[in-house]
CSV table of C-alpha atoms in Angstrom, one decimal:
chain,number,residue,atom,x,y,z
A,1,MET,CA,118.3,307.3,152.4
A,2,THR,CA,115.3,305.0,152.2
A,3,ARG,CA,114.9,302.0,154.4
A,4,ARG,CA,115.3,299.7,151.4
A,5,ALA,CA,118.6,301.4,150.2
A,6,LEU,CA,120.0,301.1,153.7
A,7,ALA,CA,119.3,297.4,153.8
A,8,ILE,CA,121.1,296.9,150.5
A,9,ALA,CA,124.1,298.9,151.6
A,10,CYS,CA,124.4,296.8,154.8
A,11,LEU,CA,124.2,293.6,152.8
A,12,LEU,CA,127.0,294.7,150.4
A,13,ALA,CA,129.2,295.7,153.3
A,14,SER,CA,128.8,292.3,154.9
A,15,CYS,CA,130.2,290.6,151.6
A,16,ALA,CA,133.5,292.6,151.6
A,17,PRO,CA,136.6,290.6,152.6
A,18,ALA,CA,137.8,290.9,156.2
A,19,VAL,CA,140.8,293.2,156.9
A,20,MET,CA,144.0,291.0,157.3
A,21,PRO,CA,145.8,291.7,160.6
A,22,ARG,CA,149.4,292.9,160.5
A,23,THR,CA,152.0,290.2,161.2
A,24,ASP,CA,155.7,290.3,162.0
A,25,PRO,CA,158.2,288.8,159.4
A,26,VAL,CA,158.6,285.0,159.6
A,27,ALA,CA,161.8,284.1,161.5
A,28,ALA,CA,164.3,281.7,159.9
A,29,SER,CA,163.7,278.1,160.8
A,30,SER,CA,166.1,276.6,163.3
A,31,VAL,CA,165.2,273.0,162.3
A,32,LYS,CA,168.2,271.0,161.0
A,33,PRO,CA,167.8,269.4,157.5
A,34,VAL,CA,166.7,265.8,157.6
A,35,ALA,CA,168.9,264.8,154.5
A,36,ARG,CA,172.0,266.2,152.8
A,37,PRO,CA,171.3,268.4,149.7
A,38,VAL,CA,171.8,266.5,146.4
A,39,GLU,CA,175.1,267.1,144.8
A,40,SER,CA,175.0,268.5,141.3
A,41,PHE,CA,177.5,265.9,140.1
A,42,ARG,CA,178.5,262.7,141.9
A,43,LEU,CA,180.6,259.8,140.7
A,44,THR,CA,179.2,256.3,140.9
A,45,PRO,CA,180.6,254.6,144.0
A,46,ASP,CA,183.5,252.3,143.3
A,47,ALA,CA,183.1,248.6,143.4
A,48,PRO,CA,185.4,245.6,142.9
A,49,PHE,CA,184.0,244.6,139.6
A,50,ARG,CA,184.9,248.0,138.1
A,51,GLU,CA,188.6,247.6,138.9
A,52,LYS,CA,189.3,246.1,135.5
A,53,GLU,CA,187.3,245.9,132.2
A,54,PRO,CA,185.5,242.7,131.7
A,55,PRO,CA,186.9,240.2,129.2
A,56,ALA,CA,185.5,240.0,125.7
A,57,GLY,CA,182.9,237.4,125.1
A,58,ALA,CA,183.3,234.5,122.7
A,59,ASN,CA,183.2,235.2,119.0
A,60,ILE,CA,179.8,235.3,117.5
A,61,GLU,CA,179.2,232.5,115.0
A,62,PHE,CA,177.3,233.9,112.1
A,63,HIS,CA,175.1,231.5,110.2
A,64,PRO,CA,173.2,233.1,107.3
A,65,PRO,CA,169.7,231.9,106.4
A,66,ALA,CA,169.3,228.9,104.2
A,67,ILE,CA,168.5,229.7,100.6
A,68,GLN,CA,166.2,227.5,98.5
A,69,SER,CA,167.1,227.6,94.9
A,70,LEU,CA,164.1,227.1,92.5
A,71,ALA,CA,163.3,228.1,89.0
A,72,LEU,CA,160.3,228.9,86.8
A,73,LYS,CA,159.6,227.0,83.5
A,74,ASN,CA,160.8,230.0,81.5
A,75,GLY,CA,164.2,230.0,83.2
A,76,ILE,CA,163.7,232.8,85.8
A,77,ARG,CA,165.7,231.9,89.0
A,78,VAL,CA,163.8,232.0,92.3
A,79,TRP,CA,165.7,232.1,95.6
A,80,LEU,CA,163.6,231.8,98.7
A,81,VAL,CA,164.3,232.2,102.5
A,82,GLU,CA,161.5,231.0,104.7
A,83,ARG,CA,161.0,233.1,107.9
A,84,PRO,CA,157.5,232.3,109.4
A,85,LYS,CA,157.2,235.2,111.8
A,86,PRO,CA,156.1,237.9,111.5
A,87,SER,CA,153.6,237.5,108.7
A,88,LEU,CA,155.5,239.8,106.3
A,89,ALA,CA,157.1,239.2,103.0
A,90,SER,CA,159.7,240.9,100.8
A,91,ILE,CA,160.1,240.1,97.1
A,92,ARG,CA,162.7,241.6,94.8
A,93,VAL,CA,162.5,241.0,91.1
A,94,VAL,CA,166.1,241.8,90.2
A,95,VAL,CA,167.1,242.6,86.6
A,96,SER,CA,170.8,242.4,85.9
A,97,ARG,CA,170.8,245.5,83.8
A,98,GLY,CA,171.5,249.1,84.9
A,99,ALA,CA,172.5,252.5,83.8
A,100,ALA,CA,175.9,251.3,82.6
A,101,ASP,CA,174.2,248.9,80.1
A,102,VAL,CA,172.5,251.8,78.4
A,103,ASP,CA,175.4,254.3,78.5
A,104,THR,CA,174.4,255.8,75.1
A,105,ARG,CA,171.5,257.4,76.8
A,106,PRO,CA,172.3,258.4,80.4
A,107,GLY,CA,169.3,258.4,82.6
A,108,ALA,CA,167.2,256.1,80.4
A,109,ILE,CA,167.1,253.1,82.8
A,110,ASP,CA,166.3,255.4,85.8
A,111,PHE,CA,163.5,257.0,83.8
A,112,LEU,CA,162.2,253.6,82.8
A,113,MET,CA,162.1,252.3,86.3
A,114,PHE,CA,160.4,255.5,87.5
A,115,ALA,CA,157.7,255.4,84.7
A,116,VAL,CA,157.0,251.6,84.9
A,117,ARG,CA,155.0,251.9,88.1
A,118,PHE,CA,152.3,254.2,86.7
A,119,SER,CA,150.5,252.4,83.9
A,120,ALA,CA,150.2,248.8,82.8
A,121,ALA,CA,147.7,246.5,81.1
A,122,GLY,CA,145.0,249.1,81.0
A,123,ARG,CA,145.4,250.1,84.7
A,124,SER,CA,145.7,253.8,85.5
A,125,ARG,CA,148.0,255.4,88.1
A,126,ALA,CA,145.1,255.8,90.5
A,127,GLU,CA,144.0,252.1,90.2
A,128,ILE,CA,147.6,250.8,90.7
A,129,PHE,CA,148.2,252.9,93.8
A,130,GLY,CA,144.7,252.3,95.1
A,131,GLN,CA,145.3,248.6,95.0
A,132,LEU,CA,148.6,248.9,96.8
A,133,SER,CA,147.2,251.1,99.5
A,134,GLU,CA,144.3,248.7,100.0
A,135,LEU,CA,146.7,245.8,100.5
A,136,SER,CA,149.1,247.8,102.8
A,137,THR,CA,151.9,247.0,100.3
A,138,GLU,CA,154.7,249.1,98.9
A,139,VAL,CA,156.3,248.7,95.6
A,140,THR,CA,159.5,250.7,94.8
A,141,THR,CA,161.8,250.5,91.8
A,142,PRO,CA,165.4,251.4,92.7
A,143,ASP,CA,168.2,251.1,90.1
A,144,SER,CA,171.9,251.5,89.9
A,145,GLN,CA,174.8,251.3,87.4
A,146,ASP,CA,174.6,247.5,87.3
A,147,TRP,CA,171.0,246.5,88.2
A,148,SER,CA,167.3,247.4,88.3
A,149,GLU,CA,164.7,245.9,90.6
A,150,PHE,CA,161.1,245.8,91.7
A,151,LEU,CA,160.9,245.7,95.5
A,152,LEU,CA,157.6,244.6,97.1
A,153,LYS,CA,157.1,244.5,100.8
A,154,GLY,CA,153.9,244.0,102.8
A,155,PRO,CA,151.7,241.4,104.6
A,156,SER,CA,152.2,237.9,103.3
A,157,HIS,CA,148.5,237.2,103.0
A,158,ALA,CA,148.3,239.9,100.3
A,159,LEU,CA,150.9,238.2,98.0
A,160,PRO,CA,148.5,236.6,95.4
A,161,ARG,CA,147.2,240.1,94.4
A,162,THR,CA,150.4,242.0,94.8
A,163,VAL,CA,152.6,239.6,92.9
A,164,GLU,CA,150.1,239.6,90.0
A,165,LEU,CA,150.3,243.4,90.0
A,166,MET,CA,154.1,243.4,90.2
A,167,SER,CA,154.3,241.1,87.2
A,168,THR,CA,151.9,243.3,85.2
A,169,LEU,CA,154.1,246.3,85.9
A,170,LEU,CA,157.3,244.5,84.9
A,171,VAL,CA,156.1,242.5,81.9
A,172,LYS,CA,153.3,244.6,80.4
A,173,PRO,CA,154.2,248.3,81.0
A,174,GLU,CA,152.3,250.7,78.7
A,175,PHE,CA,154.5,253.8,78.9
A,176,ASN,CA,151.6,255.8,77.4
A,177,ASP,CA,152.5,259.1,75.9
A,178,HIS,CA,150.8,261.2,78.6
A,179,GLU,CA,152.7,259.5,81.4
A,180,VAL,CA,156.1,259.6,79.5
A,181,GLU,CA,155.8,263.4,79.0
A,182,ARG,CA,154.7,263.8,82.6
A,183,HIS,CA,157.7,261.9,83.9
A,184,LYS,CA,160.1,263.8,81.6
A,185,SER,CA,158.9,267.1,83.0
A,186,TYR,CA,159.1,265.9,86.6
A,187,LEU,CA,162.5,264.2,86.3
A,188,SER,CA,164.2,266.9,84.2
A,189,ALA,CA,163.1,269.4,86.8
A,190,HIS,CA,164.4,267.1,89.6
A,191,VAL,CA,167.8,266.8,87.9
A,192,ASP,CA,167.9,270.6,87.3
A,193,GLN,CA,167.4,271.1,91.0
A,194,GLU,CA,170.4,268.9,91.8
A,195,ALA,CA,172.6,271.8,90.6
A,196,ASN,CA,171.7,273.3,94.0
A,197,ASN,CA,172.9,270.1,95.9
A,198,ALA,CA,176.6,270.3,96.6
A,199,GLY,CA,176.9,266.5,97.1
A,200,ALA,CA,175.1,265.7,93.8
A,201,VAL,CA,177.3,268.2,92.0
A,202,ALA,CA,180.4,266.7,93.5
A,203,ARG,CA,179.5,263.1,92.7
A,204,ARG,CA,178.6,264.0,89.1
A,205,SER,CA,182.0,265.6,88.5
A,206,PHE,CA,183.8,262.8,90.4
A,207,ALA,CA,182.3,260.2,88.1
A,208,LEU,CA,183.4,262.1,85.0
A,209,ALA,CA,186.9,262.9,86.3
A,210,THR,CA,187.5,259.3,87.6
A,211,TRP,CA,186.1,257.2,84.7
A,212,GLY,CA,186.6,259.6,81.8
A,213,PRO,CA,184.0,260.6,79.1
A,214,GLY,CA,182.4,257.7,77.4
A,215,HIS,CA,183.0,255.1,80.2
A,216,PRO,CA,179.8,253.3,81.3
A,217,TYR,CA,180.3,254.5,84.8
A,218,SER,CA,181.1,258.1,83.9
A,219,GLN,CA,177.5,259.3,84.2
A,220,VAL,CA,175.4,259.1,87.4
A,221,PRO,CA,172.2,257.0,86.9
A,222,VAL,CA,169.8,259.9,86.8
A,223,GLY,CA,171.5,261.2,83.7
A,224,ARG,CA,171.5,264.8,82.4
A,225,PRO,CA,168.5,267.1,81.8
A,226,GLU,CA,169.1,267.2,78.1
A,227,ASP,CA,169.1,263.3,77.9
A,228,ILE,CA,165.8,263.1,79.8
A,229,ARG,CA,164.1,265.7,77.6
A,230,ALA,CA,165.3,263.9,74.4
A,231,LEU,CA,163.8,260.5,75.5
A,232,THR,CA,160.9,259.2,73.4
A,233,ARG,CA,158.3,256.5,74.2
A,234,ALA,CA,159.7,254.4,71.3
A,235,GLU,CA,163.2,254.5,72.9
A,236,ILE,CA,161.9,253.5,76.3
A,237,VAL,CA,159.9,250.6,74.8
A,238,ARG,CA,163.0,249.4,72.9
A,239,ILE,CA,165.3,249.6,76.0
A,240,HIS,CA,162.7,247.6,78.0
A,241,ALA,CA,162.6,244.9,75.3
A,242,ASP,CA,166.4,244.7,75.0
A,243,HIS,CA,167.3,244.4,78.6
A,244,PHE,CA,164.3,243.0,80.6
A,245,ALA,CA,163.8,239.3,79.9
A,246,PRO,CA,163.6,236.0,81.9
A,247,ALA,CA,167.3,235.3,81.3
A,248,THR,CA,168.3,238.6,83.1
A,249,THR,CA,165.8,238.2,85.9
A,250,THR,CA,166.1,236.7,89.4
A,251,ILE,CA,163.2,236.7,91.9
A,252,VAL,CA,164.4,236.8,95.5
A,253,ALA,CA,161.8,236.2,98.3
A,254,ALA,CA,161.9,236.1,102.1
A,255,GLY,CA,159.4,236.0,104.9
A,256,ASP,CA,156.3,234.1,105.8
A,257,LEU,CA,156.3,232.0,102.6
A,258,ARG,CA,156.5,228.4,101.6
A,259,ALA,CA,157.9,227.0,98.4
A,260,PRO,CA,154.9,224.9,97.5
A,261,ASP,CA,152.7,228.0,97.7
A,262,LEU,CA,155.1,230.6,96.2
A,263,LEU,CA,156.2,228.7,93.1
A,264,PRO,CA,152.8,228.2,91.6
A,265,LEU,CA,151.9,231.9,92.3
A,266,LEU,CA,155.1,233.1,90.6
A,267,GLU,CA,154.6,230.6,87.7
A,268,SER,CA,151.0,232.0,87.1
A,269,SER,CA,152.3,235.6,87.2
A,270,PHE,CA,155.7,235.4,85.4
A,271,GLY,CA,155.7,232.0,83.7
A,272,ALA,CA,154.3,233.2,80.4
A,273,TRP,CA,156.9,236.0,80.0
A,274,LYS,CA,159.1,235.5,77.0
A,275,GLY,CA,161.9,237.5,75.4
A,276,LYS,CA,165.6,237.6,74.8
A,277,ALA,CA,167.9,240.2,76.2
A,278,ALA,CA,170.8,241.8,74.2
A,279,PRO,CA,174.3,240.6,75.2
A,280,ARG,CA,175.8,242.4,78.1
A,281,LYS,CA,178.9,244.6,77.5
A,282,PRO,CA,182.0,244.2,79.8
A,283,ILE,CA,183.0,247.1,82.0
A,284,PRO,CA,186.5,248.3,81.2
A,285,GLU,CA,189.1,249.8,83.5
A,286,PRO,CA,189.4,253.6,83.5
A,287,SER,CA,191.8,254.8,80.9
A,288,ARG,CA,195.4,255.2,82.0
A,289,GLU,CA,195.4,258.5,80.2
A,290,LEU,CA,193.5,259.9,83.2
A,291,ASP,CA,196.6,259.4,85.4
A,292,SER,CA,198.1,262.6,83.9
A,293,ALA,CA,194.8,264.6,84.5
A,294,PRO,CA,194.7,267.2,87.3
A,295,ARG,CA,194.6,265.8,90.8
A,296,ILE,CA,192.2,268.6,92.0
A,297,VAL,CA,188.8,269.5,90.5
A,298,VAL,CA,186.9,272.5,91.8
A,299,ILE,CA,183.3,273.5,91.1
A,300,ASN,CA,182.9,277.1,92.3
A,301,ARG,CA,180.1,278.0,94.8
A,302,SER,CA,180.7,281.6,95.7
A,303,GLY,CA,180.1,282.4,99.4
A,304,ALA,CA,179.8,278.8,100.5
A,305,PRO,CA,180.8,278.6,104.2
A,306,GLN,CA,182.0,275.0,103.8
A,307,SER,CA,183.4,272.7,101.1
A,308,HIS,CA,181.8,269.5,99.9
A,309,LEU,CA,184.8,267.2,99.3
A,310,ILE,CA,185.3,263.9,97.6
A,311,TYR,CA,188.8,262.3,97.5
A,312,GLY,CA,189.5,258.9,95.9
A,313,GLY,CA,189.5,256.7,92.8
A,314,VAL,CA,188.6,253.1,92.0
A,315,GLY,CA,188.8,249.9,94.0
A,316,PRO,CA,188.3,246.3,93.0
A,317,ALA,CA,185.2,244.8,91.4
A,318,ARG,CA,182.8,243.1,93.9
A,319,ALA,CA,183.7,239.7,92.6
A,320,ALA,CA,187.5,240.3,92.7
A,321,SER,CA,189.7,238.1,94.8
A,322,ASP,CA,191.0,241.1,96.9
A,323,TRP,CA,187.5,242.5,97.7
A,324,ASN,CA,187.7,241.4,101.3
A,325,ALA,CA,191.2,243.0,101.7
A,326,ALA,CA,189.7,246.2,100.4
A,327,VAL,CA,186.7,246.0,102.8
A,328,VAL,CA,189.2,245.7,105.7
A,329,LEU,CA,191.3,248.6,104.3
A,330,ASN,CA,188.2,250.8,104.1
A,331,ALA,CA,187.3,250.1,107.7
A,332,VAL,CA,190.8,251.0,108.8
A,333,TYR,CA,191.1,254.0,106.5
A,334,GLY,CA,187.8,255.9,107.0
A,335,GLY,CA,184.8,253.7,106.7
A,336,THR,CA,183.5,253.9,110.3
A,337,ASN,CA,183.3,256.5,113.1
A,338,SER,CA,186.3,254.8,114.7
A,339,SER,CA,188.5,254.7,111.6
A,340,ARG,CA,191.8,256.6,111.3
A,341,LEU,CA,190.4,259.4,109.2
A,342,SER,CA,187.3,259.8,111.4
A,343,ARG,CA,189.5,260.1,114.5
A,344,SER,CA,191.9,262.6,113.1
A,345,LEU,CA,189.6,264.8,111.0
A,346,ARG,CA,186.7,264.9,113.4
A,347,ASN,CA,188.0,264.1,116.9
A,348,GLU,CA,191.5,265.6,116.8
A,349,LEU,CA,191.3,268.4,114.2
A,350,GLY,CA,187.6,269.3,114.2
A,351,PHE,CA,187.5,269.8,110.4
A,352,THR,CA,184.3,267.7,109.8
A,353,TRP,CA,181.6,265.8,111.5
A,354,SER,CA,180.1,263.5,108.9
A,355,GLY,CA,182.9,262.4,106.6
A,356,LEU,CA,183.4,258.7,105.8
A,357,SER,CA,185.1,256.6,103.1
A,358,MET,CA,183.0,254.3,101.0
A,359,LEU,CA,183.7,251.2,98.9
A,360,LEU,CA,180.6,250.9,96.7
A,361,PRO,CA,180.2,247.4,95.1
A,362,ARG,CA,180.1,247.3,91.3
A,363,ARG,CA,180.3,244.6,88.6
A,364,GLY,CA,183.3,246.5,87.2
A,365,PRO,CA,185.9,248.4,89.2
A,366,SER,CA,184.2,249.9,92.2
A,367,PRO,CA,184.3,253.5,93.4
A,368,PHE,CA,186.4,253.9,96.5
A,369,TYR,CA,186.5,257.4,98.0
A,370,TRP,CA,186.2,259.6,101.1
A,371,GLU,CA,183.3,262.1,101.1
A,372,GLY,CA,182.3,264.8,103.6
A,373,GLU,CA,181.7,268.5,104.2
A,374,VAL,CA,184.5,270.4,105.8
A,375,ALA,CA,185.0,273.9,107.1
A,376,ARG,CA,186.0,276.2,104.2
A,377,GLU,CA,189.3,277.3,105.8
A,378,ALA,CA,190.2,273.7,106.5
A,379,THR,CA,189.7,272.3,103.0
A,380,ALA,CA,193.4,272.1,102.0
A,381,GLU,CA,194.5,270.8,105.4
A,382,THR,CA,191.8,268.1,105.1
A,383,LEU,CA,193.2,266.9,101.8
A,384,ARG,CA,196.7,266.9,103.3
A,385,GLU,CA,195.6,264.8,106.2
A,386,ILE,CA,193.7,262.3,103.9
A,387,ARG,CA,196.9,261.9,101.8
A,388,ARG,CA,199.0,261.4,104.9
A,389,ARG,CA,196.7,258.6,106.2
A,390,ALA,CA,196.7,257.0,102.8
A,391,LYS,CA,200.5,257.1,102.7
A,392,GLU,CA,200.7,255.4,106.1
A,393,LEU,CA,198.6,252.5,104.9
A,394,ARG,CA,200.7,252.1,101.7
A,395,GLU,CA,204.0,252.0,103.6
A,396,LEU,CA,203.2,250.5,107.0
A,397,GLU,CA,201.4,247.4,107.9
A,398,VAL,CA,198.3,247.8,110.2
A,399,PRO,CA,199.3,246.8,113.8
A,400,PRO,CA,197.9,243.4,114.9
A,401,ALA,CA,195.7,244.9,117.7
A,402,GLU,CA,194.1,247.4,115.3
A,403,LEU,CA,193.6,244.9,112.6
A,404,GLY,CA,192.0,242.4,115.0
A,405,GLU,CA,189.6,245.1,116.3
A,406,VAL,CA,188.6,246.1,112.8
A,407,LYS,CA,187.9,242.6,111.6
A,408,GLN,CA,185.9,241.9,114.7
A,409,ARG,CA,183.7,244.9,114.0
A,410,ILE,CA,183.1,243.7,110.5
A,411,ARG,CA,182.2,240.2,111.8
A,412,LEU,CA,179.8,241.6,114.4
A,413,GLY,CA,178.0,243.5,111.6
A,414,PHE,CA,177.1,240.4,109.6
A,415,PRO,CA,174.0,239.4,111.7
A,416,GLY,CA,172.5,242.9,111.4
A,417,GLU,CA,172.7,242.7,107.6
A,418,PHE,CA,170.0,239.9,107.7
A,419,GLU,CA,167.8,241.4,110.4
A,420,THR,CA,164.6,242.0,108.4
A,421,VAL,CA,163.0,240.2,105.4
A,422,GLU,CA,163.9,243.3,103.4
A,423,ASP,CA,167.5,243.0,104.5
A,424,ILE,CA,167.6,239.3,103.6
A,425,THR,CA,166.3,239.9,100.0
A,426,GLU,CA,168.8,242.8,99.5
A,427,ARG,CA,171.8,240.6,100.5
A,428,ILE,CA,170.7,237.6,98.5
A,429,ALA,CA,170.0,239.8,95.4
A,430,ALA,CA,173.6,240.8,95.5
A,431,LEU,CA,174.5,237.2,94.6
A,432,ALA,CA,172.7,237.6,91.3
A,433,ILE,CA,173.8,241.2,90.6
A,434,TYR,CA,177.5,240.5,91.1
A,435,GLU,CA,177.5,236.8,90.0
A,436,LEU,CA,178.7,235.6,93.4
A,437,PRO,CA,178.6,232.0,94.6
A,438,MET,CA,175.7,230.8,96.7
A,439,SER,CA,178.2,230.1,99.5
A,440,GLU,CA,179.2,233.8,99.7
A,441,TYR,CA,177.7,234.5,103.1
A,442,GLU,CA,178.5,231.1,104.6
A,443,THR,CA,182.2,231.7,104.2
A,444,ALA,CA,182.2,235.5,104.8
A,445,GLN,CA,183.5,235.4,108.3
A,446,GLN,CA,186.3,233.0,107.4
A,447,ARG,CA,187.4,235.2,104.5
A,448,ILE,CA,187.5,238.3,106.6
A,449,ASP,CA,189.5,236.4,109.3
A,450,ALA,CA,192.0,235.4,106.6
A,451,VAL,CA,192.8,239.0,105.6
A,452,THR,CA,196.4,239.8,106.8
A,453,ALA,CA,198.2,243.1,107.4
A,454,ALA,CA,200.2,242.4,104.2
A,455,ASP,CA,196.9,242.0,102.3
A,456,VAL,CA,195.7,245.4,103.5
A,457,LYS,CA,199.0,247.0,102.6
A,458,ARG,CA,198.8,245.6,99.1
A,459,ALA,CA,195.3,246.8,98.7
A,460,ALA,CA,196.3,250.3,99.9
A,461,ALA,CA,199.2,250.3,97.4
A,462,ALA,CA,196.7,249.5,94.6
A,463,TYR,CA,193.7,251.6,95.5
A,464,LEU,CA,195.2,254.6,97.4
A,465,ASP,CA,197.9,255.4,94.9
A,466,PRO,CA,198.1,259.3,94.7
A,467,ALA,CA,198.8,258.9,90.9
A,468,ARG,CA,195.3,257.4,90.4
A,469,THR,CA,193.2,259.4,93.0
A,470,ARG,CA,191.9,262.9,92.8
A,471,ALA,CA,190.0,265.5,94.9
A,472,VAL,CA,186.7,267.0,93.8
A,473,ILE,CA,185.6,270.1,95.7
A,474,VAL,CA,182.4,272.1,95.6
A,475,GLY,CA,183.3,275.4,97.3
A,476,ASP,CA,184.3,279.0,97.1
A,477,TRP,CA,187.1,279.1,94.6
A,478,GLU,CA,188.3,282.6,95.3
A,479,VAL,CA,188.7,281.7,99.0
A,480,LEU,CA,190.2,278.2,98.4
A,481,LYS,CA,192.5,279.1,95.5
A,482,THR,CA,195.7,280.1,97.4
A,483,SER,CA,195.5,277.2,99.9
A,484,LEU,CA,194.8,274.5,97.3
A,485,LYS,CA,197.7,275.7,95.1
A,486,SER,CA,200.0,275.6,98.1
A,487,LEU,CA,199.5,271.8,98.2
A,488,GLY,CA,201.7,271.5,95.1
A,489,TRP,CA,199.6,268.8,93.5
A,490,GLY,CA,199.8,270.3,90.0
A,491,PRO,CA,197.2,272.1,87.9
A,492,ILE,CA,193.7,272.6,89.2
A,493,GLU,CA,190.8,271.9,86.9
A,494,LEU,CA,187.6,274.0,87.1
A,495,ARG,CA,184.2,272.5,86.1
A,496,ASP,CA,180.6,273.8,86.2
A,497,ALA,CA,177.7,272.1,88.0
A,498,THR,CA,177.1,269.7,85.1
A,499,GLY,CA,180.7,268.5,85.1
A,500,LYS,CA,181.8,270.4,82.0
A,501,ILE,CA,185.4,271.6,82.1
A,502,THR,CA,185.6,275.4,82.1
A,503,GLY,CA,189.2,276.1,82.8
A,504,ARG,CA,192.5,275.2,84.4
A,505,GLU,CA,194.9,277.0,86.7
């Protein structure tokens, strides 16, 4: 080995890690713990103030916001609620016409309200949405059986431009052929897809079975695919002219707004609008011939592990004198997570997690039903339990303690209904939609307080009558057949996903 190689070898050897000496195992520590180990579960130490539950606080006095009632020169009503902070605004242009007013062409109003946002006064889709994006403003166009509306929400400083755009969309829609065909393709595909949605299928058949063919409420607002495909531009233009006019329109505004500033702005945007709407047709009661129709309707969905269930019928119109009694009845029956049906079906029996009863306000008789998804094997037992609870309410008065708790929960919910500017305009718009008095919310607490156990029992007798209620089930017919027949409710009607009757057993 050369002298140079030897030097390199010595250098590398000096870089190697040292050999670790052998050591004996570490003995266990004899030091006592300083603190006790933390217990995995420990109750909070008792204290005198926990010996009994605290008394309830004083009743909350609800005072709704003051509404300023104004008008434009062409007769459009303007209702304003001033709320200076934050610097946001919500404006609803409410048209008192909905799907039930154009019942000869189901889906027409829904189509119109969808299409109206995309072209107006020479502005393209891109220009309209570009302006809204620039102004951080959103415009939506919801509709229902009884109303249609333009909802604008955004910063109040952008109102001059956004209100002008909103009026252009409402008053001067173009409905050009290209956009109409585009929307027909989109919406008909959307409705076709609803055949895969058990809830949408159930609600469509429930409307048909409850109201009967030909009734204004018998079709859901989106209509049927064949109706949408048959729509023409000329028909849409005619429907707009017949139903959208100053006399059918109310503008509801809330937020960082002042009447001296808002009224001239609305006058310049909507004041030149002219037109006369066609007379509005009354909404009839469902035909009594339906009382002899089958109590159970089934739409087969083979292999479904659960059933989508709707059980109910009709309740009072929103403006009816017994509306508040029906509201309290709904809260006792199944309208909240602490209602009777919620406690029994979910907490005690474990049949469902999400089922609730609903009383949906309408200008005519309102839908009143329980809806939820239940375990397939528990479908018949769920129906039996719903009927049992309905029978209780028809025959026995609600105990005073339960009635008081329910009414208190309703009262405590009033402030939350006016929390945001969007909430405020929604609540005030209901006054126009259902032709309610301006004092409706001022007296709401007193009217709920005045509901008695006898009132609730009368409402239950009227609206939970088994002769006028029915069950609609989307589920596996072969699995459900035996248990549903064992209920003894009479013949069972079979329908397809479009609501068409296909048989009876």
